[in-house]
Amino acid sequence: MIPAPFAYERPTTVDEALQAIAAGGEDVKILAGGQSLIPVMRLRLAAPETVVDLTRVTELRGVREEGDVLVIGAMTTHHDVITDPLIAQHAPLIAEATETVADRQVRHRGTFGGALAHADPAGDLPAVALALDAEFVLAGPNGRRTVGASDFFVDYLTTALEEGELLVEIRVPKLTGSWGVRYEKFNRVAQAWSIVAVAAAVRRENGHIAEARIGLTNMGPTPLRARATEAALAGAAVTAEAIADAARSAAEGTSPSSDLNAQADYREHLAQVLTRRAVSAAAGL
Amino acid sequence: MTVTEDAAAVAPAKEVGQPRRRKEDARLITGRTTWTDNMVLPGMLHLAVVRSPVAHARITAVDVSAAQQAPNVVAVFTGRDLAEEQGSIPCAWPVTPDMVNPGHPSIAVDQVNHVGEAVAIVVGRSKAAATDAVELVDVDYDLLPPVLDLEEAVADGSGLVHDQLASNTSYHFVFDAGDAGTGADTEQAFADAEVVVSRRFVQQRLIPAFMEPRSVVVQPQGENYTMWSATQVPHVLRVMAAMVTGIPEHKLRVIAPDVGGGFGGKLQVNPEEILCLLLARRLGKPVKWTETRSESLMAAHHGRGQVQFIDIASDRQGNVKGLRVRLLADMGAYLRLITPGVPALGAFMFPGIYKFPAYRFECDGVFTNKVPTDAYRGAGRPEATFAVERIMDELAVELGMDPLELRRKNWIQADEFPFTTVAGLEYDSGDYEQATREALELLGYDELRAEQKRRRESGDPVQLGIGFSTFTEMCGLAPSRVLGSLSYGAGGWESASIRMLPTGKVEVVTGSTPHGQGHETAWSQLVADQLGVPFEDVEVLHGDTAISPRGMDTYGSRSLVVGGTAVVKAAEKVVAKARKVAAHLLEASEDDLEFADGKFAVRGTPGATVGIQEIALAVFAAHNYPEDIEPSIDAEATFDPVNFSFPHGTHLCAMEVDTDTGMVKIRKYACVDDVGTIVNPLIVEGQIHGGLAQGIAQALYEEAVYDADGNLTTGSFVDYLVPTAADLPHFDTATTVHAAPGNPIGAKGVGEAGCIASTPAVVNAALDAVRHLGVSDILMPLTPERVWRAIRTGGDGGARATAGTNAYGGAQTESTAGVATPASELGGDR
Amino acid sequence: MTSINVRVDGASYSDDVEPRTLLVHYLRETLGKVGTVVGCDTSNCGACTVHLDGEAVKSCTVFAVQADGSEITTIEGIAGGDGALHPVQKAFHEMHGLQCGYCTPGMIMASIDLLKENPSPSETEIREGIEGNLCRCTGYQNIVRAVQQAAGEMSGATGGQA
């Protein structure tokens, strides 16, 4: 299908982009990679008045280090995330999860920031950002502000981004120490969204699990942390039994939906199984 | 054709049997194609169809005024505007004399009966203009309760799809072997049986999902019309469209250019094809309609859709005694071209390869508020094969027998061919034992069975199972007299003609219209052998009723068996005609001529030869030819088969089931098919692969799901899961060859084999992996959730939630899947 | 309308397009590059795959205006100047990697992109590398063989029979 008509703006800087958003009228959509927005527009689920295309805002692309933090430009494509040496070194969980997003063509266009700002609960990256305690830098007419991941994802397809604001970069604390990571994705066909997925990062110390961070994909309207499991794993022995015990509480506090691929109770079960697998792998079992 | 031993010794390899690379590829791999949607004509207008967002409703008002005033909109038509001239989409197969056909308008007038039914058409100067105005058409609907479930539809007190009819049942079709004289009394067989196993199987609705969306262009030229359409059946379409619209047949030319797959899905006279003709006639301008994928999924016909009640009777030793089949077959809202015939065709295949002494088949064709069903790869035969191959496994379990031993005990032996089955079909040739033996080897059966045992003993969370499907199918559709006896509205012959050009090149005209199979290549191989001309010198013409005036097109694995035979027969006539000219030119008696490698030679006179290509030039010049003949060696032939052909094979699937998650994964797939003589092994293998992919997809991935309001929630490729390369295994394939005695090529047909055979093998394999956990059936597709539930509860996995995924924020709206009510909200279950 | 300048298959074009025009529609309808086709509306099927500045993209999920200033290669532009087929085109023909041919342009363009990044992929890597392209005819096996054969030829090795 053909999208409905819209006005098109193509800024080259963040300031221009903010002006274009401000001037764009009632219904402005920000086009990052467009790999979700354009299909939605083709299906006429969205018919924005103005589309602000960030493709030429080069300052939003790329990955850099700032001390203990990795700064990922919102317009860095999935492909560039996967091949970035800094991410491979300091945030391999992001690369691992990004490799499972859609297909190579989509990964060439789709962007890290776009996927996070879209906040699709079945998308793979929000749970990873949540697990890594990422921070989101939002630019607006009145300057910039930083929001933690736990505050960024507000509801189904809804984030802390206010009208007129733009996600410009994502700050990811480097994992230091003896961390292992794993993204366990469960879907029925290769290019599909996650039915459920689990992002796990586990730090081992003296033969025990010192800290585990677990993000859940598609277990509710927003990505979630498996807090009960994380708590149970803190200080636990690195054994299959201890991890399995802890993983049983992975679905606590979740509210998954029911659809063609899974009803809620099955999603809850999958969260437990996948958490066990992800944590085991991340812990080196 | 006779070949001397000397000539044979030096003859080049025959073309038949060679893995010739396809002639078709040159344009397809370079993008120099002629898809219908590529067509651009001066002044061409674009159509966009306004479709019903509700499954069942009376139309109380249609307001097109806003759409008419939209920029670049030329006209807007409603069903009322076209009611007098649109006629009814034809149904060519009244399977019983009292079958009820409510008629099928191309565009709804007073009532809509499925989501996606056309209610108005916008004509725009551009596709964008027409599409934009679709949203401006305002239709008021008075909602009626939808009829969606087959079993509820035939229950007392059900609402009606068509309230002018007495019930939702279109027909009741019965085949009883006792009555037909082809078998014993079925009721008696069951009464006497030591063991009876009964099961209810469900054949979910599938969507053919050809890759090229349907597209139609119609150009009016005075009182003549040319239609380009992405169709499998230009010849059938021409006849039917002429009858529906009143455009005289000789004033209508139908062209199927490059067609991007069909699988039965383009074996149709589509409402949109009729609407394009009607509007081109009204407007006097060329019009084009190309569907979106969303339209295709909801408005092009679906396949399958059956509830099957299967009873099998046997003695304690596993000798089968009888088979009883009762079907509820989902027609959808209307009867399209062969909607009612699909399950009826299947009636004859339920006994499979087994020697049942008694058999009874009953089928109710049932209306529902869904898009009509019709042919989809296999059309009736996959449903039948699934049922018999599944019930054989269930019987084996009941008897405590090895499922393969049970099959062996009951299948037709190689020395029993030709064998007349309890359904009255005469199976032509084959060797089920040989195919099975080779397939077991190909799979590595013994090792996998050993591994299965190990996994079971260790309680491995990943269990392994092996599934069988020893199938046959009826192909080469079809003997015209048989079709007549089944009340089908046409014959099953095929036509071909051969034109010998002055330069010796050869044009072969076939009535069998390809849409991806490779006819141009295979027919060239046939003709090269028959005429002794180079493969490269043959051009195959097809798909245009002006170029190829007679034909029955491509479906039912018929092309090579019937259409190829017509080509061979035409070539034989060319040789016979050329022989007379050769005798004249060589001043010899026809009886003294031998024809080999394209040359006529006088027996016993070395050097006295003339080539058939030279003869083509000689008759073109026509300076010197026998007085009693026409100066032409062109010929045509029509072949009407006497019997069907019966490919068979053994398909084996080894399946891993993750009992923690329910995820199934094919570990290995091996099959040995006997499709008769193989003209091109490359093409045969490709057809098997493609069929396997679709059959496996039925078992594991695909289902057209409607919610409680009759919305198609699998309304895009996000939710209708066509598997990718990463979702399918490598296939280990092989063939045995038992030539078909019913045609000179010896071919049996291969287009549907993989699709028919694979589905039960896959399901049987999954069940074999988890049967020890108390699972005896899982509904298709075997979603991980269903497998998990079946393992947990011992049931069949149960109904799926019918909400679409929330991909793209829930890719279902009025435009893709209709209007939601509280009954169909996210998570709504039915 | 927005003005765009693009190079497509080696030729330069300047056109005014509506912002909503999808790249694939621009290629097909404005430039007549009908070798690139549309198979779905949700970016699943990959039939429309082209190379945009050297990377495979789905041209139904890119607006033509976004391609302004870019170099685009379609299935019609990958054969050599002398008309010699690209090794991947040749391999699809040799290995019977197509039937109806509708997915083929996208499949070939995705395969070229895969081989550029991974010149000798394993079978699994090939299958995952073309996961963004649906084929309904072949069951993919001969497509996988074709990509293997092309990989062999492009790396200078003898194209092996898979």
Tab-separated table of N, CA and C in Angstrom, chain A residues 104 108, chain B residues 29, chain C residues 49 51 54-56 73-75 77-79 85-90 92 104-119 129-130 147 150 154:
chain	number	residue	atom	x	y	z
A	104	ARG	N	18.976	-8.861	7.633
A	104	ARG	CA	20.118	-8.000	7.317
A	104	ARG	C	19.693	-6.706	6.631
A	108	HIS	N	20.334	-2.908	8.189
A	108	HIS	CA	21.083	-1.840	7.523
A	108	HIS	C	20.424	-0.478	7.701
B	29	ILE	N	16.389	-13.807	-13.887
B	29	ILE	CA	17.540	-13.456	-13.039
B	29	ILE	C	18.121	-12.091	-13.390
C	49	THR	N	14.306	-5.992	-2.598
C	49	THR	CA	15.657	-5.665	-2.129
C	49	THR	C	16.537	-5.071	-3.240
C	51	HIS	N	20.372	-2.444	-3.578
C	51	HIS	CA	21.508	-1.932	-2.810
C	51	HIS	C	21.452	-0.410	-2.798
C	54	GLY	N	25.513	0.673	-1.514
C	54	GLY	CA	26.280	-0.541	-1.283
C	54	GLY	C	25.705	-1.496	-0.250
C	55	GLU	N	24.589	-1.134	0.359
C	55	GLU	CA	24.012	-2.030	1.364
C	55	GLU	C	22.629	-2.485	0.923
C	56	ALA	N	22.332	-3.765	1.167
C	56	ALA	CA	21.010	-4.286	0.818
C	56	ALA	C	19.950	-3.658	1.706
C	73	THR	N	21.701	0.279	-6.720
C	73	THR	CA	21.893	-0.794	-7.690
C	73	THR	C	20.727	-1.746	-7.594
C	74	THR	N	20.127	-2.051	-8.738
C	74	THR	CA	19.025	-3.005	-8.770
C	74	THR	C	19.483	-4.262	-9.496
C	75	ILE	N	18.576	-5.221	-9.557
C	75	ILE	CA	18.863	-6.457	-10.272
C	75	ILE	C	19.251	-6.176	-11.727
C	77	GLY	N	21.165	-3.896	-12.722
C	77	GLY	CA	22.459	-3.242	-12.845
C	77	GLY	C	23.645	-4.059	-12.377
C	78	ILE	N	23.464	-5.332	-12.145
C	78	ILE	CA	24.577	-6.096	-11.566
C	78	ILE	C	25.363	-6.899	-12.583
C	79	ALA	N	24.796	-7.074	-13.771
C	79	ALA	CA	25.564	-7.784	-14.797
C	79	ALA	C	26.695	-6.882	-15.272
C	85	LEU	N	26.767	-12.189	-16.894
C	85	LEU	CA	26.008	-12.305	-15.653
C	85	LEU	C	26.922	-12.182	-14.441
C	86	HIS	N	26.386	-11.619	-13.382
C	86	HIS	CA	27.063	-11.620	-12.088
C	86	HIS	C	27.159	-13.074	-11.623
C	87	PRO	N	28.228	-13.419	-10.925
C	87	PRO	CA	28.363	-14.821	-10.490
C	87	PRO	C	27.155	-15.333	-9.707
C	88	VAL	N	26.502	-14.472	-8.969
C	88	VAL	CA	25.328	-14.934	-8.222
C	88	VAL	C	24.163	-15.200	-9.180
C	89	GLN	N	23.986	-14.349	-10.159
C	89	GLN	CA	22.946	-14.610	-11.174
C	89	GLN	C	23.219	-15.947	-11.859
C	90	LYS	N	24.468	-16.119	-12.231
C	90	LYS	CA	24.853	-17.342	-12.946
C	90	LYS	C	24.588	-18.574	-12.078
C	92	PHE	N	22.426	-18.894	-9.616
C	92	PHE	CA	20.992	-19.172	-9.476
C	92	PHE	C	20.500	-19.964	-10.682
C	104	THR	N	13.245	-13.720	-6.987
C	104	THR	CA	14.641	-13.863	-7.405
C	104	THR	C	15.451	-12.569	-7.390
C	105	PRO	N	14.931	-11.469	-7.910
C	105	PRO	CA	15.749	-10.245	-7.857
C	105	PRO	C	16.156	-9.898	-6.425
C	106	GLY	N	15.200	-9.948	-5.516
C	106	GLY	CA	15.510	-9.621	-4.127
C	106	GLY	C	16.449	-10.640	-3.512
C	107	MET	N	16.210	-11.893	-3.855
C	107	MET	CA	17.037	-12.971	-3.320
C	107	MET	C	18.493	-12.800	-3.792
C	108	ILE	N	18.657	-12.478	-5.053
C	108	ILE	CA	20.013	-12.294	-5.599
C	108	ILE	C	20.675	-11.079	-4.948
C	109	MET	N	19.928	-10.004	-4.799
C	109	MET	CA	20.533	-8.796	-4.215
C	109	MET	C	20.906	-9.020	-2.745
C	110	ALA	N	20.080	-9.768	-2.031
C	110	ALA	CA	20.414	-10.079	-0.632
C	110	ALA	C	21.629	-10.996	-0.570
C	111	SER	N	21.695	-11.941	-1.497
C	111	SER	CA	22.815	-12.887	-1.499
C	111	SER	C	24.133	-12.191	-1.798
C	112	ILE	N	24.102	-11.258	-2.739
C	112	ILE	CA	25.332	-10.510	-3.051
C	112	ILE	C	25.794	-9.754	-1.809
C	113	ASP	N	24.842	-9.155	-1.125
C	113	ASP	CA	25.160	-8.398	0.087
C	113	ASP	C	25.771	-9.311	1.149
C	114	LEU	N	25.183	-10.499	1.285
C	114	LEU	CA	25.708	-11.468	2.260
C	114	LEU	C	27.143	-11.847	1.919
C	115	LEU	N	27.385	-12.136	0.648
C	115	LEU	CA	28.721	-12.601	0.251
C	115	LEU	C	29.764	-11.497	0.354
C	116	LYS	N	29.321	-10.269	0.236
C	116	LYS	CA	30.258	-9.162	0.398
C	116	LYS	C	30.780	-9.143	1.832
C	117	GLU	N	29.886	-9.429	2.769
C	117	GLU	CA	30.266	-9.380	4.174
C	117	GLU	C	30.912	-10.684	4.629
C	118	ASN	N	30.463	-11.767	4.052
C	118	ASN	CA	30.942	-13.086	4.462
C	118	ASN	C	31.197	-13.915	3.195
C	119	PRO	N	32.407	-13.875	2.672
C	119	PRO	CA	32.676	-14.471	1.357
C	119	PRO	C	32.563	-15.998	1.333
C	129	GLY	N	21.383	-15.613	6.464
C	129	GLY	CA	21.692	-14.403	5.692
C	129	GLY	C	20.570	-13.996	4.752
C	130	ILE	N	19.761	-14.960	4.345
C	130	ILE	CA	18.640	-14.621	3.453
C	130	ILE	C	17.295	-14.762	4.170
C	147	VAL	N	24.043	-19.960	-3.680
C	147	VAL	CA	24.901	-19.016	-2.951
C	147	VAL	C	26.243	-19.679	-2.652
C	150	ALA	N	28.188	-19.636	-5.901
C	150	ALA	CA	28.666	-18.289	-6.213
C	150	ALA	C	29.825	-17.919	-5.296
C	154	MET	N	33.303	-16.706	-6.679
C	154	MET	CA	33.762	-15.347	-6.401
C	154	MET	C	35.076	-15.342	-5.634
